Coordinates of C-alpha atoms and ligand atoms in Angstrom, one line a residue:
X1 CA 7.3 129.5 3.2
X2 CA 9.5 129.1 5.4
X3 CA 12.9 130.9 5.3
X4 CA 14.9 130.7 8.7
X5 CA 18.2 130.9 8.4
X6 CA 20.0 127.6 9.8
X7 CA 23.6 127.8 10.8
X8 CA 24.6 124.0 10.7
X9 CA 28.2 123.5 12.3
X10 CA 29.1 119.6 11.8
X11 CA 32.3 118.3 10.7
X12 CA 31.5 114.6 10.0
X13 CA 30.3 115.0 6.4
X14 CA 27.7 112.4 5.9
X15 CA 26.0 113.6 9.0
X16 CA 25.9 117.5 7.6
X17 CA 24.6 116.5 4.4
X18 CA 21.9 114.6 6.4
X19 CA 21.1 117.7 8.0
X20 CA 21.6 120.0 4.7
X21 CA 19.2 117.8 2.6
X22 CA 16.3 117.7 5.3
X23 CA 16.8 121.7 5.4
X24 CA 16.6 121.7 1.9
X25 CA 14.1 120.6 1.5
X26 CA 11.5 121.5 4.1
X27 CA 12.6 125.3 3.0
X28 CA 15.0 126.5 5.4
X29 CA 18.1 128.2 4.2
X30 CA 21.7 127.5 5.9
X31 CA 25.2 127.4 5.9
X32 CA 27.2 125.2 7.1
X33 CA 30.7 125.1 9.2
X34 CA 33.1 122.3 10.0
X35 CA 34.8 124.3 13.2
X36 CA 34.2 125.5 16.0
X37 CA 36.1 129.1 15.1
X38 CA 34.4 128.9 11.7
X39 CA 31.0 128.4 13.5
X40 CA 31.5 131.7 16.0
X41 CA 32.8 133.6 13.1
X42 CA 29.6 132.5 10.3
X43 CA 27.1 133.1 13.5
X44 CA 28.5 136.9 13.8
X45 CA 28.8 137.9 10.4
X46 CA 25.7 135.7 9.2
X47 CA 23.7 136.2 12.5
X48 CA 21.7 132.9 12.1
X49 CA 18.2 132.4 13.3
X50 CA 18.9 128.9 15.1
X51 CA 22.5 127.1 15.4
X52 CA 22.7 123.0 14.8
X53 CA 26.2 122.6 16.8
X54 CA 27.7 119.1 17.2
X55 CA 29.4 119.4 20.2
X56 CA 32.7 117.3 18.8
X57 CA 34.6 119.1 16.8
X58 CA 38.0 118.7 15.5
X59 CA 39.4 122.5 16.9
X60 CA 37.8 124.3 20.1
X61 CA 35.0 122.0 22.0
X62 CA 31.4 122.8 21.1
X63 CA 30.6 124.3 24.7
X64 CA 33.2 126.8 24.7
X65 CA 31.4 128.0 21.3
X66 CA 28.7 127.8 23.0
X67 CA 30.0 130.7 25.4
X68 CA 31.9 132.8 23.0
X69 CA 28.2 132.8 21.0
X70 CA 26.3 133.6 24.0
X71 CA 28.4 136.6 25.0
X72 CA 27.1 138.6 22.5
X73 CA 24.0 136.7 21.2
X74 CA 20.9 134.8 22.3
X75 CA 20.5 133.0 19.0
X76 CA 18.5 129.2 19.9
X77 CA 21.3 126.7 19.8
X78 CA 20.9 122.9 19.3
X79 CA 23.4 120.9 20.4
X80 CA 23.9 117.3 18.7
X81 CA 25.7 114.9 20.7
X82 CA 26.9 111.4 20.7
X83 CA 25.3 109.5 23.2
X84 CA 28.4 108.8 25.3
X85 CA 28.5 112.5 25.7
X86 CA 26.0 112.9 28.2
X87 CA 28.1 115.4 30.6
X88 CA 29.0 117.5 27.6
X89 CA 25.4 117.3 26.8
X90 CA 24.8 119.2 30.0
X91 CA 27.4 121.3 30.5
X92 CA 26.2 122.4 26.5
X93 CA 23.0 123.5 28.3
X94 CA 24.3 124.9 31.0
X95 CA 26.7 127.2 29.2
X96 CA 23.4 128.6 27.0
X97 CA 22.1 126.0 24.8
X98 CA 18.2 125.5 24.0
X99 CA 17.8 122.2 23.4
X100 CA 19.8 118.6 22.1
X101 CA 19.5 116.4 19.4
X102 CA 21.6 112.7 20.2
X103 CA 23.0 110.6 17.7
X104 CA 22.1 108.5 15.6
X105 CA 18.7 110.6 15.3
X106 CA 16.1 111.0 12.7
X107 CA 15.0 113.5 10.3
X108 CA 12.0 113.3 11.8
X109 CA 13.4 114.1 15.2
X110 CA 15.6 117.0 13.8
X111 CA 12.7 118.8 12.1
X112 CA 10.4 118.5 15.9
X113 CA 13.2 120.2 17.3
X114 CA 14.0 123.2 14.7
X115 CA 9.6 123.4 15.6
X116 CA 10.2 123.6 19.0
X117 CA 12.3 126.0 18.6
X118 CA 10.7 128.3 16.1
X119 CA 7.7 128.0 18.3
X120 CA 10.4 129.1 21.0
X121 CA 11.1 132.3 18.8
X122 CA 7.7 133.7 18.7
X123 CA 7.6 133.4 22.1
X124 CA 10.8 135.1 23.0
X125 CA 9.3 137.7 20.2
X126 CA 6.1 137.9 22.2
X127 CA 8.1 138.1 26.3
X128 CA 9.9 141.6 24.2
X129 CA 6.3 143.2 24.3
X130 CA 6.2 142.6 28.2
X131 CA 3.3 140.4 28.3
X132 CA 2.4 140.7 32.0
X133 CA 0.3 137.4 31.8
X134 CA 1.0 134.0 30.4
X135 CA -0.9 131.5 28.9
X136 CA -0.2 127.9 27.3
X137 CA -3.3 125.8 26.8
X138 CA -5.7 125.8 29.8
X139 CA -2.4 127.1 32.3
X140 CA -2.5 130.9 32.9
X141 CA 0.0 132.5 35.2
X142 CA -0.8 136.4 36.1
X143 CA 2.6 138.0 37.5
X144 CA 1.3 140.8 38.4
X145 CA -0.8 139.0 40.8
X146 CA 0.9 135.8 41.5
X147 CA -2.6 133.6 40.3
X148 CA -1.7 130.3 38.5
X149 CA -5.0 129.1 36.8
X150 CA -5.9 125.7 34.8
X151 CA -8.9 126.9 32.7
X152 CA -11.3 127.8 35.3
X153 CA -10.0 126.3 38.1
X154 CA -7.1 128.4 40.4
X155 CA -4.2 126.4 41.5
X156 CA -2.6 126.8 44.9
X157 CA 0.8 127.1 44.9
X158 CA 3.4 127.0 47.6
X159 CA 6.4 130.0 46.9
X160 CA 8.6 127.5 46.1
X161 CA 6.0 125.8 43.4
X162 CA 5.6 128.9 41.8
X163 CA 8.6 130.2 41.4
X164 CA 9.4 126.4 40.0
X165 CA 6.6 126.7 37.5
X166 CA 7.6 130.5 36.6
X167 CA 10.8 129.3 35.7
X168 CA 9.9 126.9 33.4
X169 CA 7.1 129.5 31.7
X170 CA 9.8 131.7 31.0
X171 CA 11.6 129.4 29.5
X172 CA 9.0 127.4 27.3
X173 CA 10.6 125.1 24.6
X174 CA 13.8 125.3 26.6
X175 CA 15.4 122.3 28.3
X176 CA 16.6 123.5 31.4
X177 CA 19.1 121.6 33.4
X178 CA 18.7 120.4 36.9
X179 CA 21.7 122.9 37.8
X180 CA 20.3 125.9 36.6
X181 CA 16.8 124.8 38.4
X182 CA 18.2 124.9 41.4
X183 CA 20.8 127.8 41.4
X184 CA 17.7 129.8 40.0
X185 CA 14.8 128.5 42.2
X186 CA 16.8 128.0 45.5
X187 CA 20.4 130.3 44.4
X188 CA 22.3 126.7 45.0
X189 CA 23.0 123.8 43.3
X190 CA 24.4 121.0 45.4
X191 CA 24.2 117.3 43.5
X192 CA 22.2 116.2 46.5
X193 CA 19.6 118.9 46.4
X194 CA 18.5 117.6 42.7
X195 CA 16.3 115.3 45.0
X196 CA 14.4 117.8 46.7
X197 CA 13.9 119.5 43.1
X198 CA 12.3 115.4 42.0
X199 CA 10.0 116.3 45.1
X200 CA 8.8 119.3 44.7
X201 CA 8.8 118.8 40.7
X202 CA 6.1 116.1 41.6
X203 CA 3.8 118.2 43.6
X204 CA 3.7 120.9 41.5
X205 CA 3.0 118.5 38.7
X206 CA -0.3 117.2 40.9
X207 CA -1.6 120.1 41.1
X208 CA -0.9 121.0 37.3
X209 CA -1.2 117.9 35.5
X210 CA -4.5 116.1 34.9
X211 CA -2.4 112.5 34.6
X212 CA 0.8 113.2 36.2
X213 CA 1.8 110.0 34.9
X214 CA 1.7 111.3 31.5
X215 CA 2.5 114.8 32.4
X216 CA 0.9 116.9 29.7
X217 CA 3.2 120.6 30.5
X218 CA 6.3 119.8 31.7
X219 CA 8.6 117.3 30.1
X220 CA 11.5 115.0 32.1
X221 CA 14.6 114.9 30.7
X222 CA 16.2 112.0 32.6
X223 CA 19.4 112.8 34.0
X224 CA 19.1 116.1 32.4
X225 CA 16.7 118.4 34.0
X226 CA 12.9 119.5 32.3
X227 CA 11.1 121.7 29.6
X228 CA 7.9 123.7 29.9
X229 CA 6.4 122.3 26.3
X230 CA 4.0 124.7 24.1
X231 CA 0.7 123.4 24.2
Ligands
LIG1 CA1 31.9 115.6 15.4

């Protein structure tokens, strides 16, 4: 059974009763909102276990509810976009959100990402009992120690690398821009420097991935940034 609580903020109706219907009936409860200051209000006084928020909304823009949510809460947000909002898309992510859903999408598309992001719940469940090492599939990362392994074998990692692939562990399930990559790998984030992150992204992804043509771990979001995925 499954009984999160969805918060579903959309004001274009056909698309919320998409959304409601597919929640209906795979067994998630929600509620819905139409506003942005309707959305901030349901999430504190309902205190939702994953926010749908289209990022167009008719009263205060999706990424400032985005803020006014995170002040207070790390509830996962989704953000739903319409393609030609690629720049809000980001700056959505930037200011806190988890992950994006563009329109038009699928219900099959909208129920991978409400997994994801369950699966992303466990895991920030599991990072509140101080978990000192971390494992997805055959990658293991001790802390403690600094020594990234793939099954058996020990990777060898340049500073940079690690603290690249840290990053991204700590942040499983999570899109994570190219912005905040940067300003939390190397403390800046200068437009030209997303090259140097392309570089470095593609050795560490040598080393970690079996094809690194069909990376297995870490996802590209073109334009956008990357996401540690849950094996
Ligand atoms: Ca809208």
């Amino acid at each position: 059974m499954n009984k999160l609580l969805i918060l579903v903020v959309e004001d274009d109706a056909p698309v919320r009763s998409l959304i409601t219907i597919t929640l209906k009936a795979h067994d998630y409860r929600f509620i819905t909102s139409a506003t942005g200051e309707g959305a901030v209000i349901d999430a504190a006084s309902h205190n939702p276990d994953i926010i749908l928020l289209d990022l167009g909304l008719p009263d205060i823009d999706g990424v400032d509810v985005i803020r006014r949510i995170r002040s207070w809460s790390n509830v996962p947000i989704i953000v739903i976009s319409a393609r030609s909002e690629d720049n809000d898309k980001i700056d959505a992510l930037d200011a806190g959100a988890d992950d994006y859903l563009t329109k038009p999408f699928s219900v099959e598309e909208l129920l991978a990402r409400l997994r994801v992001t369950q699966r992303r719940l466990s895991i920030m469940q599991n990072n509140l009992m101080q978990k000192s090492v971390y494992e997805n599939g055959q990658l293991k990362i001790d802390y403690a120690s600094g020594c990234v392994s793939l099954g058996t074998e020990e990777l060898h990692l340049t500073p940079i690398e690690y603290r690249l692939l840290c990053l991204l562990a700590q942040n499983t399930g999570k899109v994570l821009t190219h912005k905040f990559i940067l300003q939390n790998v190397w403390g800046s984030s200068l437009e030209s420097d997303v090259g140097s992150l392309r570089v470095f992204m593609a050795t560490l992804r040598r080393k970690l991935e079996k094809a690194p043509g069909s990376p297995q771990y870490i996802q590209t979001h073109i334009g956008i940034g990357y996401r540690m995925l849950k094996i």
